[in-house]
PDB file of C-alpha atoms (C1' of nucleotides) in Angstrom:
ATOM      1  CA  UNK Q   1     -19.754  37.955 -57.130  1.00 36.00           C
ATOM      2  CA  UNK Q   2     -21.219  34.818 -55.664  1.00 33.00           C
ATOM      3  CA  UNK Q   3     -18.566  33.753 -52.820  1.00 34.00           C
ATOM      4  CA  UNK Q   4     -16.695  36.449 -50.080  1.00 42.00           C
ATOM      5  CA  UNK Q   5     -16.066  33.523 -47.233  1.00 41.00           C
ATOM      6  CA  UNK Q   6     -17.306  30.180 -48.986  1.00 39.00           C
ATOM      7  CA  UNK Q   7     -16.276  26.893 -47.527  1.00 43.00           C
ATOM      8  CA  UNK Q   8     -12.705  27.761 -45.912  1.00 45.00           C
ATOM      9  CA  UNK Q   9     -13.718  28.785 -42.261  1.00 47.00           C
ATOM     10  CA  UNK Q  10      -9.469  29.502 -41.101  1.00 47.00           C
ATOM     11  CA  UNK Q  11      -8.850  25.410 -39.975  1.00 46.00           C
ATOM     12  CA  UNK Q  12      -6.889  26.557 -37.117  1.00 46.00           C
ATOM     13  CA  UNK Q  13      -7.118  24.378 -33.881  1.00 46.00           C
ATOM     14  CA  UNK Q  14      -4.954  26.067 -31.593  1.00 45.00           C
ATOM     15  CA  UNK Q  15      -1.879  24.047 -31.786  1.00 45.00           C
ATOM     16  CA  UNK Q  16      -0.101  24.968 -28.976  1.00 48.00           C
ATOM     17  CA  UNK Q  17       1.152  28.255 -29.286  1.00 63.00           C
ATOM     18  CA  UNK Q  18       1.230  30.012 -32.106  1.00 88.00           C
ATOM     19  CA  UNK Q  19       4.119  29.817 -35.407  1.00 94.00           C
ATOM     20  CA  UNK Q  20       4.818  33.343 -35.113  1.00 95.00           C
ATOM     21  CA  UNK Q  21       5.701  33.152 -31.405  1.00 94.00           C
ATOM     22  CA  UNK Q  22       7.010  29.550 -31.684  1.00 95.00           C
ATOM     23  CA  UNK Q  23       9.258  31.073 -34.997  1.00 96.00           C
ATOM     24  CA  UNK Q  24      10.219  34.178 -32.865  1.00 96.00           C
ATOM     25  CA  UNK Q  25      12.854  31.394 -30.922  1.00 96.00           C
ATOM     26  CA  UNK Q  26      15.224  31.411 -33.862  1.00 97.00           C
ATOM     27  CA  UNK Q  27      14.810  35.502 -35.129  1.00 97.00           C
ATOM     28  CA  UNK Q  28      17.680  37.221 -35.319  1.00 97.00           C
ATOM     29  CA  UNK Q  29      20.862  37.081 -37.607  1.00 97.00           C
ATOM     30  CA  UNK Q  30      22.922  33.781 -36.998  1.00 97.00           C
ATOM     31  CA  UNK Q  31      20.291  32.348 -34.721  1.00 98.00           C
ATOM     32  CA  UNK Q  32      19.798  29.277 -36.636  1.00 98.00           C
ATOM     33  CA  UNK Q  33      22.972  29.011 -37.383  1.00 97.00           C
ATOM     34  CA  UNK Q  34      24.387  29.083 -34.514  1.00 98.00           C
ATOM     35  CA  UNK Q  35      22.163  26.579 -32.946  1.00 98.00           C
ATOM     36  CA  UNK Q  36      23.629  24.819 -36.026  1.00 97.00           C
ATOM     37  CA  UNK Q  37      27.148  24.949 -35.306  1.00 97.00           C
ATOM     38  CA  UNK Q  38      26.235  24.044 -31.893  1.00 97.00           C
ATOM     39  CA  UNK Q  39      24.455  20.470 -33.149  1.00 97.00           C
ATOM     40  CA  UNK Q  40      27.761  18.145 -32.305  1.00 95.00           C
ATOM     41  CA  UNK Q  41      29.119  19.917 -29.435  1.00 95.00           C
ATOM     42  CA  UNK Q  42      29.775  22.736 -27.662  1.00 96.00           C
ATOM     43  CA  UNK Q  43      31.850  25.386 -28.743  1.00 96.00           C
ATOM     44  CA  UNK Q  44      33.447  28.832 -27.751  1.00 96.00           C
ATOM     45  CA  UNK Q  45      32.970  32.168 -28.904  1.00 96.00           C
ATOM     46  CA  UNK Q  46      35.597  32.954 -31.130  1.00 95.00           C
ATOM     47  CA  UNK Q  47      35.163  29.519 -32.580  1.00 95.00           C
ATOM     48  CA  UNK Q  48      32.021  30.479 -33.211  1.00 96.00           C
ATOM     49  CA  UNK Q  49      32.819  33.353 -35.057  1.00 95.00           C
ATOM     50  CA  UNK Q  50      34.832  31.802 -37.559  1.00 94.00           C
ATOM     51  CA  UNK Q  51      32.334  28.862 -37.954  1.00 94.00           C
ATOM     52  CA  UNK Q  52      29.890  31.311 -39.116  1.00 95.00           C
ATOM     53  CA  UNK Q  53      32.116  34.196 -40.971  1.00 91.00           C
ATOM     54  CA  UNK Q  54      30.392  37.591 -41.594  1.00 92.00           C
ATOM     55  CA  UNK Q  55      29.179  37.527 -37.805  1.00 95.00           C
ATOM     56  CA  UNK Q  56      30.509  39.765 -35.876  1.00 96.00           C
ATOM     57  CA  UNK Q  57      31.186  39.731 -32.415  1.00 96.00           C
ATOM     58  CA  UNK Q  58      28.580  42.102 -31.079  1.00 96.00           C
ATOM     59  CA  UNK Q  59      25.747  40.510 -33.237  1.00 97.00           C
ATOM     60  CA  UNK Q  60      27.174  37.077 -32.050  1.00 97.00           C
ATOM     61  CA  UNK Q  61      27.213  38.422 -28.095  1.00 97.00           C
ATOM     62  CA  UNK Q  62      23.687  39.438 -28.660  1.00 97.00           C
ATOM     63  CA  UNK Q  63      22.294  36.342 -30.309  1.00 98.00           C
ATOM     64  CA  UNK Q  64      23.916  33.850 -27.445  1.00 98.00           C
ATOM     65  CA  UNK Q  65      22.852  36.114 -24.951  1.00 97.00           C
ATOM     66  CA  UNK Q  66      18.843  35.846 -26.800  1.00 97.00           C
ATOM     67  CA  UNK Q  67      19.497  32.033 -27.180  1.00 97.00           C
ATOM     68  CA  UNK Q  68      20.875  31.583 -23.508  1.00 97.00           C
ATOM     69  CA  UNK Q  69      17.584  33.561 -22.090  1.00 95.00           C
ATOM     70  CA  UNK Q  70      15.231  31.664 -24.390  1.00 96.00           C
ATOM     71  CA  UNK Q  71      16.136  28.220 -22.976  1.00 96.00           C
ATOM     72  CA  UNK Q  72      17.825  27.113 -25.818  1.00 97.00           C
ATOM     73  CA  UNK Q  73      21.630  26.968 -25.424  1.00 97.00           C
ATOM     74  CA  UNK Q  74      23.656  27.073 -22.360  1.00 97.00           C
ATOM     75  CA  UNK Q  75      26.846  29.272 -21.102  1.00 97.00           C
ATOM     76  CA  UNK Q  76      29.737  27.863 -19.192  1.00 95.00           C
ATOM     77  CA  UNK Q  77      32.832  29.577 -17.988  1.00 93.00           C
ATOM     78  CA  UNK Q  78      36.040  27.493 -18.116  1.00 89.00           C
ATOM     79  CA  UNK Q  79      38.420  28.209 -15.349  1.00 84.00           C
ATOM     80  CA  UNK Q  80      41.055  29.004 -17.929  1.00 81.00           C
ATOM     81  CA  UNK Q  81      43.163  32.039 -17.893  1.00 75.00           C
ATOM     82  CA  UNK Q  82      42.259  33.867 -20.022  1.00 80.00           C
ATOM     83  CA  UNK Q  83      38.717  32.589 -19.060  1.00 86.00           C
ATOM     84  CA  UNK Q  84      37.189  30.781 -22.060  1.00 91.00           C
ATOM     85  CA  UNK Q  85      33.464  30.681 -22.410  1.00 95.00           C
ATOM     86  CA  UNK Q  86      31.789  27.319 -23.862  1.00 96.00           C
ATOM     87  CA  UNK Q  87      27.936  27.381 -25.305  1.00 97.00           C
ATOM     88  CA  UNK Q  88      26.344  24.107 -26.052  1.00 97.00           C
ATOM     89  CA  UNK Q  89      22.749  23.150 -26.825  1.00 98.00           C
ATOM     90  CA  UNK Q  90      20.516  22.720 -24.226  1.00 97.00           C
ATOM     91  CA  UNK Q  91      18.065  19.252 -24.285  1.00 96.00           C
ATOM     92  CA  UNK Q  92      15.017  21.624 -26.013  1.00 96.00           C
ATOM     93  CA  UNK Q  93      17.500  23.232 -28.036  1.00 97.00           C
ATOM     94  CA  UNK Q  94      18.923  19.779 -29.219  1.00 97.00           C
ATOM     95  CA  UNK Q  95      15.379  19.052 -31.058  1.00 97.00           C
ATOM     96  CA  UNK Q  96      15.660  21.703 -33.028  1.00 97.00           C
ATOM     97  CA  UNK Q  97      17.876  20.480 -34.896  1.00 97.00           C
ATOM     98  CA  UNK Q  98      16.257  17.454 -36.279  1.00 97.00           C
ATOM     99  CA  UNK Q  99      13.969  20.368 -37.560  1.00 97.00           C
ATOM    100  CA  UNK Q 100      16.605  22.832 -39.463  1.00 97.00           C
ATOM    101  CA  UNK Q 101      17.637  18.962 -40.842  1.00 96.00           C
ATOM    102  CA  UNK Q 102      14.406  18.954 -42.619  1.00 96.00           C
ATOM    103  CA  UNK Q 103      14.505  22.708 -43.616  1.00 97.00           C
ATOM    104  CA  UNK Q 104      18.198  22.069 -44.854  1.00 96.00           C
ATOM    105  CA  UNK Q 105      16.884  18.716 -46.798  1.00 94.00           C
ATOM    106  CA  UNK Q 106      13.765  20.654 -48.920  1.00 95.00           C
ATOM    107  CA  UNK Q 107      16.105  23.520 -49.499  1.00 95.00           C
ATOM    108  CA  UNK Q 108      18.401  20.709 -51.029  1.00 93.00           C
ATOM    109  CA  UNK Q 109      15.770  19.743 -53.286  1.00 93.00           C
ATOM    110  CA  UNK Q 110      14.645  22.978 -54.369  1.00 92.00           C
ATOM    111  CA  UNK Q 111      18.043  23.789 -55.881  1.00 90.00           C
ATOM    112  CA  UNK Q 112      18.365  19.830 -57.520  1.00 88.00           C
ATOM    113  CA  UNK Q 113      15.127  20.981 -58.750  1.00 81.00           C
ATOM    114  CA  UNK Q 114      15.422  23.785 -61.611  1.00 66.00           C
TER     115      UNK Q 114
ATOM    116  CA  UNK O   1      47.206  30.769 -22.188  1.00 36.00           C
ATOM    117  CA  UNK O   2      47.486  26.973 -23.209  1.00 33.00           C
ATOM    118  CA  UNK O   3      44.930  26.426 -25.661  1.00 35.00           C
ATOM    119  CA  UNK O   4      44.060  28.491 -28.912  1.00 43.00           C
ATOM    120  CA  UNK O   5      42.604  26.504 -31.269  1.00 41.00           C
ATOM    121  CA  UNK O   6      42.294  23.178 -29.377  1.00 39.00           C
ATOM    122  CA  UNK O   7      40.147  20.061 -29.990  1.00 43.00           C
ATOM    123  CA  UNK O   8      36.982  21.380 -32.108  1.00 45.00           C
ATOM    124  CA  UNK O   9      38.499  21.320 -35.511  1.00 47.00           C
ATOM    125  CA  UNK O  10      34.426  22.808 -36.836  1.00 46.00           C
ATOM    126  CA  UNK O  11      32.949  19.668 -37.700  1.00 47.00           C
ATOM    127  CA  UNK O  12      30.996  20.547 -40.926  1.00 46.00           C
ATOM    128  CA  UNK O  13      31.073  17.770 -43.772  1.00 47.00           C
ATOM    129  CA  UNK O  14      29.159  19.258 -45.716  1.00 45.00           C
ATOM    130  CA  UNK O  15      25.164  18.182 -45.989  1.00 46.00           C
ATOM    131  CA  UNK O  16      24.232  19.182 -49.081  1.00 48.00           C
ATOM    132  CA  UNK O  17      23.757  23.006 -49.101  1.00 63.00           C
ATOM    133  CA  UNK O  18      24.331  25.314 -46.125  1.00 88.00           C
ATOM    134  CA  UNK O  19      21.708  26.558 -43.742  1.00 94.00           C
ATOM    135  CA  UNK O  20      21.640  29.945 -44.492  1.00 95.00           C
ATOM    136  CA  UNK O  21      20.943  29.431 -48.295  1.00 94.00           C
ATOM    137  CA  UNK O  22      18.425  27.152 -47.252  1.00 95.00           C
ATOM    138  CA  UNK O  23      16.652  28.905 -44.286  1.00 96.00           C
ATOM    139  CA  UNK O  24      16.422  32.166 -46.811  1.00 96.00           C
ATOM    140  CA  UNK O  25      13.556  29.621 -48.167  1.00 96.00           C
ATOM    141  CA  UNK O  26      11.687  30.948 -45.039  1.00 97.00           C
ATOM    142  CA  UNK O  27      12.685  34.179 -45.416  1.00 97.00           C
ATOM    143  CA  UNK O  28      10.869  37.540 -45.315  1.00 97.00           C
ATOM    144  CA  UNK O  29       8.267  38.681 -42.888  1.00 97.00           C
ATOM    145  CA  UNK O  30       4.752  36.345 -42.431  1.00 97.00           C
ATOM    146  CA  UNK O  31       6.871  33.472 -44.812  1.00 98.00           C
ATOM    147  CA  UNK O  32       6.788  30.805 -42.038  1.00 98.00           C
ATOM    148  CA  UNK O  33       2.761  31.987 -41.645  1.00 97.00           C
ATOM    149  CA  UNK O  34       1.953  31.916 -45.270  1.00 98.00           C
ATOM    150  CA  UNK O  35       2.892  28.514 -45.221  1.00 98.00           C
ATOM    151  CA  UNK O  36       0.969  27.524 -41.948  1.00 97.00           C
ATOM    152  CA  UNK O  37      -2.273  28.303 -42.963  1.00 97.00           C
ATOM    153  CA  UNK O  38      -1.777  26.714 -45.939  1.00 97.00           C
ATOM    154  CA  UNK O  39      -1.220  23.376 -44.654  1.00 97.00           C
ATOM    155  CA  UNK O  40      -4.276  22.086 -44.592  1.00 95.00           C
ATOM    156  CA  UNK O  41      -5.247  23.683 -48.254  1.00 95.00           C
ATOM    157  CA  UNK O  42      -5.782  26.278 -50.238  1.00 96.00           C
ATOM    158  CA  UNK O  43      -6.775  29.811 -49.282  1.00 96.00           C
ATOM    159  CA  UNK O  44      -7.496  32.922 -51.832  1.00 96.00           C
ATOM    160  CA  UNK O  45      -5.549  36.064 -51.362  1.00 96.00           C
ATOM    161  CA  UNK O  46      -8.253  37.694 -48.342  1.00 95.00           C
ATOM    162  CA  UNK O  47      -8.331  34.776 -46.615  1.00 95.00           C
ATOM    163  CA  UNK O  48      -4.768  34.711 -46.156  1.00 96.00           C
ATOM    164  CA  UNK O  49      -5.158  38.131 -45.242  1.00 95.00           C
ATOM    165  CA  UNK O  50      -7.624  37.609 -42.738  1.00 93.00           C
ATOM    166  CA  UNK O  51      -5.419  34.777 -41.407  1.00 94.00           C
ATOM    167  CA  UNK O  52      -2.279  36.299 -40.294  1.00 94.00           C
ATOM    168  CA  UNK O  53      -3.742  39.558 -38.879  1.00 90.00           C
ATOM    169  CA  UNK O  54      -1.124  41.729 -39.094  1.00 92.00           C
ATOM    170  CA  UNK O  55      -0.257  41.496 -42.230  1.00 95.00           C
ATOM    171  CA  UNK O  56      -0.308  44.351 -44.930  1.00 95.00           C
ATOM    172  CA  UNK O  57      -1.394  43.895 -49.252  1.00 96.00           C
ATOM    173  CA  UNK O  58       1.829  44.707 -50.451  1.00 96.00           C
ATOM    174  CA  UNK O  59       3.795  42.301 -47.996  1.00 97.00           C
ATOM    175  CA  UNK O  60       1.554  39.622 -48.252  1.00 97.00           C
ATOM    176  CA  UNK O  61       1.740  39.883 -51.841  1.00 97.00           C
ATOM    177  CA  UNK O  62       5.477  40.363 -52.385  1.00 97.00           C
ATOM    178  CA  UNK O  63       5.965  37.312 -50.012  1.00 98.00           C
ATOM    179  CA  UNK O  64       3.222  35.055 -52.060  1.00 98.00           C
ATOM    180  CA  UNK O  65       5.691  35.851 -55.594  1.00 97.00           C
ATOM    181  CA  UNK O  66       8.431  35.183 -53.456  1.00 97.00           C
ATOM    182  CA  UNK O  67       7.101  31.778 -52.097  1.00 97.00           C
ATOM    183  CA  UNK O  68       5.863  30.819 -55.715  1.00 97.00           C
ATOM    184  CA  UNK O  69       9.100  32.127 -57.194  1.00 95.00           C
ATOM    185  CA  UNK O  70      11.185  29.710 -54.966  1.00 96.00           C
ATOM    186  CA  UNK O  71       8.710  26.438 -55.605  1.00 96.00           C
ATOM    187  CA  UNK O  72       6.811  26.451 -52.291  1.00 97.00           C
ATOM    188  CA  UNK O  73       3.529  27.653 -53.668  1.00 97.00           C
ATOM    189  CA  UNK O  74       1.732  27.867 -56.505  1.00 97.00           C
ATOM    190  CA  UNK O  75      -1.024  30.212 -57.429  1.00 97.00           C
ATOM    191  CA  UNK O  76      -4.173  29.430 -59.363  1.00 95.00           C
ATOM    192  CA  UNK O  77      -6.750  31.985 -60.878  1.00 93.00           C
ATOM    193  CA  UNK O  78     -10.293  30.882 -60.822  1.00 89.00           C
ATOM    194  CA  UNK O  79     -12.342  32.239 -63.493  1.00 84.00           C
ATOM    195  CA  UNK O  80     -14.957  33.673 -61.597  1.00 82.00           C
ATOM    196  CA  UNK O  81     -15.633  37.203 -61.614  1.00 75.00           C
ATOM    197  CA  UNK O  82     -14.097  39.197 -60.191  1.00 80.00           C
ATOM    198  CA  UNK O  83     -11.040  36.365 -60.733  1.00 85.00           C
ATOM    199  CA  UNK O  84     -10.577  34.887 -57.282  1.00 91.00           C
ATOM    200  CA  UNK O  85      -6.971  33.469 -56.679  1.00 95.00           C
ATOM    201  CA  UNK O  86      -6.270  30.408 -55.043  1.00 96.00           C
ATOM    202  CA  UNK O  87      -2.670  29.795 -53.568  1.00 97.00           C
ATOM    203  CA  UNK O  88      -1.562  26.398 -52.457  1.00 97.00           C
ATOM    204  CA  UNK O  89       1.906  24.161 -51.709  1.00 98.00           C
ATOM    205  CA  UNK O  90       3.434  22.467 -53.707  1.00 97.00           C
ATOM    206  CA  UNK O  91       4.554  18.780 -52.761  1.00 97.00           C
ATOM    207  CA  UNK O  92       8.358  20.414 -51.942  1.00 96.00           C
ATOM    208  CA  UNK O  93       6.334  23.188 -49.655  1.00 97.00           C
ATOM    209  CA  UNK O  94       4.078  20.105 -48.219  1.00 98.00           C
ATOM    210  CA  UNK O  95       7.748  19.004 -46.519  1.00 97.00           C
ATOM    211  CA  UNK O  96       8.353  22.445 -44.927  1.00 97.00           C
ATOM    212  CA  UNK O  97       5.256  21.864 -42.475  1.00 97.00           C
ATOM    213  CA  UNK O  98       6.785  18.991 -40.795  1.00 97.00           C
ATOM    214  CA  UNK O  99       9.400  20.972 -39.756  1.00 97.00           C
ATOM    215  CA  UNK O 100       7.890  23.988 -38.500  1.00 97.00           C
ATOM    216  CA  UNK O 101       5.605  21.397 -36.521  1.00 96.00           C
ATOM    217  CA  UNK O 102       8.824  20.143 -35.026  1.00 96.00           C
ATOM    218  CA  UNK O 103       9.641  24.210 -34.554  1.00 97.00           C
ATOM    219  CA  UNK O 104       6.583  24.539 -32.757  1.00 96.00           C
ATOM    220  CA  UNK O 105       6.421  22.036 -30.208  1.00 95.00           C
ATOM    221  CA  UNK O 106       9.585  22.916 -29.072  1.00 95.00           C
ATOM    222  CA  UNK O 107       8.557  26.162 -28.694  1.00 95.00           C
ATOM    223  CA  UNK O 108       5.645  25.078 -26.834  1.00 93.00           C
ATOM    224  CA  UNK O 109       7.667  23.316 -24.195  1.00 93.00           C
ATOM    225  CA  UNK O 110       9.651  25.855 -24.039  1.00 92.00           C
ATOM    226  CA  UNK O 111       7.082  27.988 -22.679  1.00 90.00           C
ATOM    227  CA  UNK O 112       5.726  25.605 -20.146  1.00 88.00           C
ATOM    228  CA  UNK O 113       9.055  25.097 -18.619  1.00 81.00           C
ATOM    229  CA  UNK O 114       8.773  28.282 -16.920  1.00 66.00           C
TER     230      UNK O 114
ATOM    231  C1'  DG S   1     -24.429  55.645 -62.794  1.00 66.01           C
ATOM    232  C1'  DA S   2     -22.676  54.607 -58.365  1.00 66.01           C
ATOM    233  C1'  DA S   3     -20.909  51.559 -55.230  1.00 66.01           C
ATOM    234  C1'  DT S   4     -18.806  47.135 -54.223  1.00 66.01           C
ATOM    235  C1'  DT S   5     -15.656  43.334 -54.790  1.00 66.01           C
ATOM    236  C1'  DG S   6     -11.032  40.705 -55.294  1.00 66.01           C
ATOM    237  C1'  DA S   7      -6.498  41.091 -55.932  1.00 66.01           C
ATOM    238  C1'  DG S   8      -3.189  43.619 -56.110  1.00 66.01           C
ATOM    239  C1'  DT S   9       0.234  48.004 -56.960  1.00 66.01           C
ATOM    240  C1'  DT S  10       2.571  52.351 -55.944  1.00 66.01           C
ATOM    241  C1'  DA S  11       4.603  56.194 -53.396  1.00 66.01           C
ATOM    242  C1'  DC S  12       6.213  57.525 -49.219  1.00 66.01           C
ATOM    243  C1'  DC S  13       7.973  57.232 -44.599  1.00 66.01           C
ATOM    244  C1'  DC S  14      10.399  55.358 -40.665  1.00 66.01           C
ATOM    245  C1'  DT S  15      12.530  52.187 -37.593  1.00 66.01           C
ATOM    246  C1'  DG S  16      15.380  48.416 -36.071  1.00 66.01           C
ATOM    247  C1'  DC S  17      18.852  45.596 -36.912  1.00 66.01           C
ATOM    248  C1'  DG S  18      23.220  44.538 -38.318  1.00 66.01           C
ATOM    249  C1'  DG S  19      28.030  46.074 -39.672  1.00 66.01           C
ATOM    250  C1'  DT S  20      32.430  48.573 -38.406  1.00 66.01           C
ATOM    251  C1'  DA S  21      35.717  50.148 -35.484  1.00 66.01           C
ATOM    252  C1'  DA S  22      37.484  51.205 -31.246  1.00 66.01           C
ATOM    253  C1'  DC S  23      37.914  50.097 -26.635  1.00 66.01           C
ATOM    254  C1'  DC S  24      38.092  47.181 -22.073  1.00 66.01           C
ATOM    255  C1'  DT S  25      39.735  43.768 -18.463  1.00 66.01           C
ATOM    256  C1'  DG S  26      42.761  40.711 -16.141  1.00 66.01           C
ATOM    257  C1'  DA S  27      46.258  37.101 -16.507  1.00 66.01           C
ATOM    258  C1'  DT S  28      50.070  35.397 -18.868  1.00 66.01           C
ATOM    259  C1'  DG S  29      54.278  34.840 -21.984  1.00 66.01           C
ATOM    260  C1'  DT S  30      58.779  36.992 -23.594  1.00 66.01           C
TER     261       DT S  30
ATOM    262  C1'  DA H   1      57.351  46.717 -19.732  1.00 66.01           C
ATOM    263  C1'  DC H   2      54.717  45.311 -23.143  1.00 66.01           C
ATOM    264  C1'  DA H   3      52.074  42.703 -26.253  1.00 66.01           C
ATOM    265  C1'  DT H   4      48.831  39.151 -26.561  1.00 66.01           C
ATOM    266  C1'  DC H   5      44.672  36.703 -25.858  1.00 66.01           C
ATOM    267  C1'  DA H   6      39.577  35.615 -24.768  1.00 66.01           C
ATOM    268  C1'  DG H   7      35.456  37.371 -24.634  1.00 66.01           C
ATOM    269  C1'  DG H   8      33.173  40.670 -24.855  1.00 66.01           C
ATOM    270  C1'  DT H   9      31.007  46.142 -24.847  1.00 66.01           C
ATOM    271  C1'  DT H  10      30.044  50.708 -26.753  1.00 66.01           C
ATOM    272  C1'  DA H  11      29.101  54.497 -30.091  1.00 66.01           C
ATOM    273  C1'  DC H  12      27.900  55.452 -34.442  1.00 66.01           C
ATOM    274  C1'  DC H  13      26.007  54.846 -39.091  1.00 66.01           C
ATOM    275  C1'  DG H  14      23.271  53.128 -43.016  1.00 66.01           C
ATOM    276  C1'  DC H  15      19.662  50.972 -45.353  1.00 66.01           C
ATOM    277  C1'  DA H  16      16.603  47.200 -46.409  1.00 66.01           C
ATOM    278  C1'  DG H  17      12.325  45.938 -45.461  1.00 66.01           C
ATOM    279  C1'  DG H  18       7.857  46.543 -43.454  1.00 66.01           C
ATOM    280  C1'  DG H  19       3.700  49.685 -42.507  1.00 66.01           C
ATOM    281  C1'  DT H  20       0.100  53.046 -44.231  1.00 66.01           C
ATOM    282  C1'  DA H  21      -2.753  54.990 -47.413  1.00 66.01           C
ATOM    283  C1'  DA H  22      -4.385  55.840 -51.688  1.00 66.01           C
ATOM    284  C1'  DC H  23      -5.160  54.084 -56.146  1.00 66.01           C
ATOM    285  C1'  DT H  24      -6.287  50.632 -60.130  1.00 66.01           C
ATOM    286  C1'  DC H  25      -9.130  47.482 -63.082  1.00 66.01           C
ATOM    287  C1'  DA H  26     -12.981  44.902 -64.750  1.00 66.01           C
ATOM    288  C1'  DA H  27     -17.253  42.822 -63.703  1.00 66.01           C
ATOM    289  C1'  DT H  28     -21.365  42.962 -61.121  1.00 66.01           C
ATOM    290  C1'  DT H  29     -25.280  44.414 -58.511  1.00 66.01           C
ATOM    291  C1'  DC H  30     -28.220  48.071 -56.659  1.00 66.01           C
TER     292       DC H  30
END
DNA sequence: GAATTGAGTTACCCTGCGGTAACCTGATGT
DNA sequence: ACATCAGGTTACCGCAGGGTAACTCAATTC
């Protein structure tokens, strides 16, 4: 057989905290996109449902509700009547987006690809 | 009432592709992983294994074809006996690790906010 | 000739997550 | 008086996707 564990010994300096936990900030449906949506201002609910179509409301409820607890966007009640409810990125959530950028830029070149 | 569908007019020219066509790149359970512990090389099939803990044969290997099948990885077979299998990223896949750096370190601040 | 190894594959089960549809509340417009 | 609107909530249902366990195959070593 002649190897089993040769030279790779895991190269894992613990960064920080770890992908799966850092990743677990944008799980659920419509979570990046919403943060998305969010990247050049804030917007309100039912906005936000027709920026990002097949949500519906209860999965989009859930998700700001995640996001809000998580640190990442922020809720604010307009004294409107009916009430109107604006989310907008918080300053941590604002850097993700430079990050989904460069997601959104490989994926571009994987499809120019073939 | 008064507003309706005020200001925001969804301010979306169009990047190149949209983000959920390109975040289904990183789709798939232990994808973001997968291509973690390959940043800094390649790893054979166990290793990865042995990497991300969790993770089961059959997912790790459906996600591998997956990743390989969409240009992030590629997969080598070493002729030694029995054939050991290297996996690796490709120069596209080497620009996803930037990103979920950029992922990470806001999800490390995030948890030291408190 | 039996056991081990690497890299999977297959059959089966089971849960969680998301979709749909209906409903709610309080203030306003007609 | 009634419908409408914003921003949800609730009950119910279905299935895709992941986990477990057992199996494969060929070459090697004991």
């Amino acid at each position: 057989m002649a190897l089993k564990v040769t030279k790779n010994k895991s190269p894992k300096p613990p960064i920080g905290c770890d992908l799966t936990e850092c990743m677990s900030m944008l799980s659920g449906a419509w979570a990046p996109n919403v943060i998305w949506h969010l990247r050049s201002g804030a917007r309100r609910f039912n906005e936000l449902r027709i920026d990002i179509p097949p949500v519906s409301a209860k999965v989009l409820s859930a998700r700001l509700k995640e996001l809000q607890e998580r640190g990442i966007i922020e809720r604010n009640v307009m004294p409107t009547s009916p009430p109107s409810v604006e989310y907008q990125l918080t300053e941590l959530g604002m850097e993700l987006v430079p990050a989904l950028q460069a997601i959104v830029e490989v994926g571009h070149k994987l499809k120019m690809r073939d």
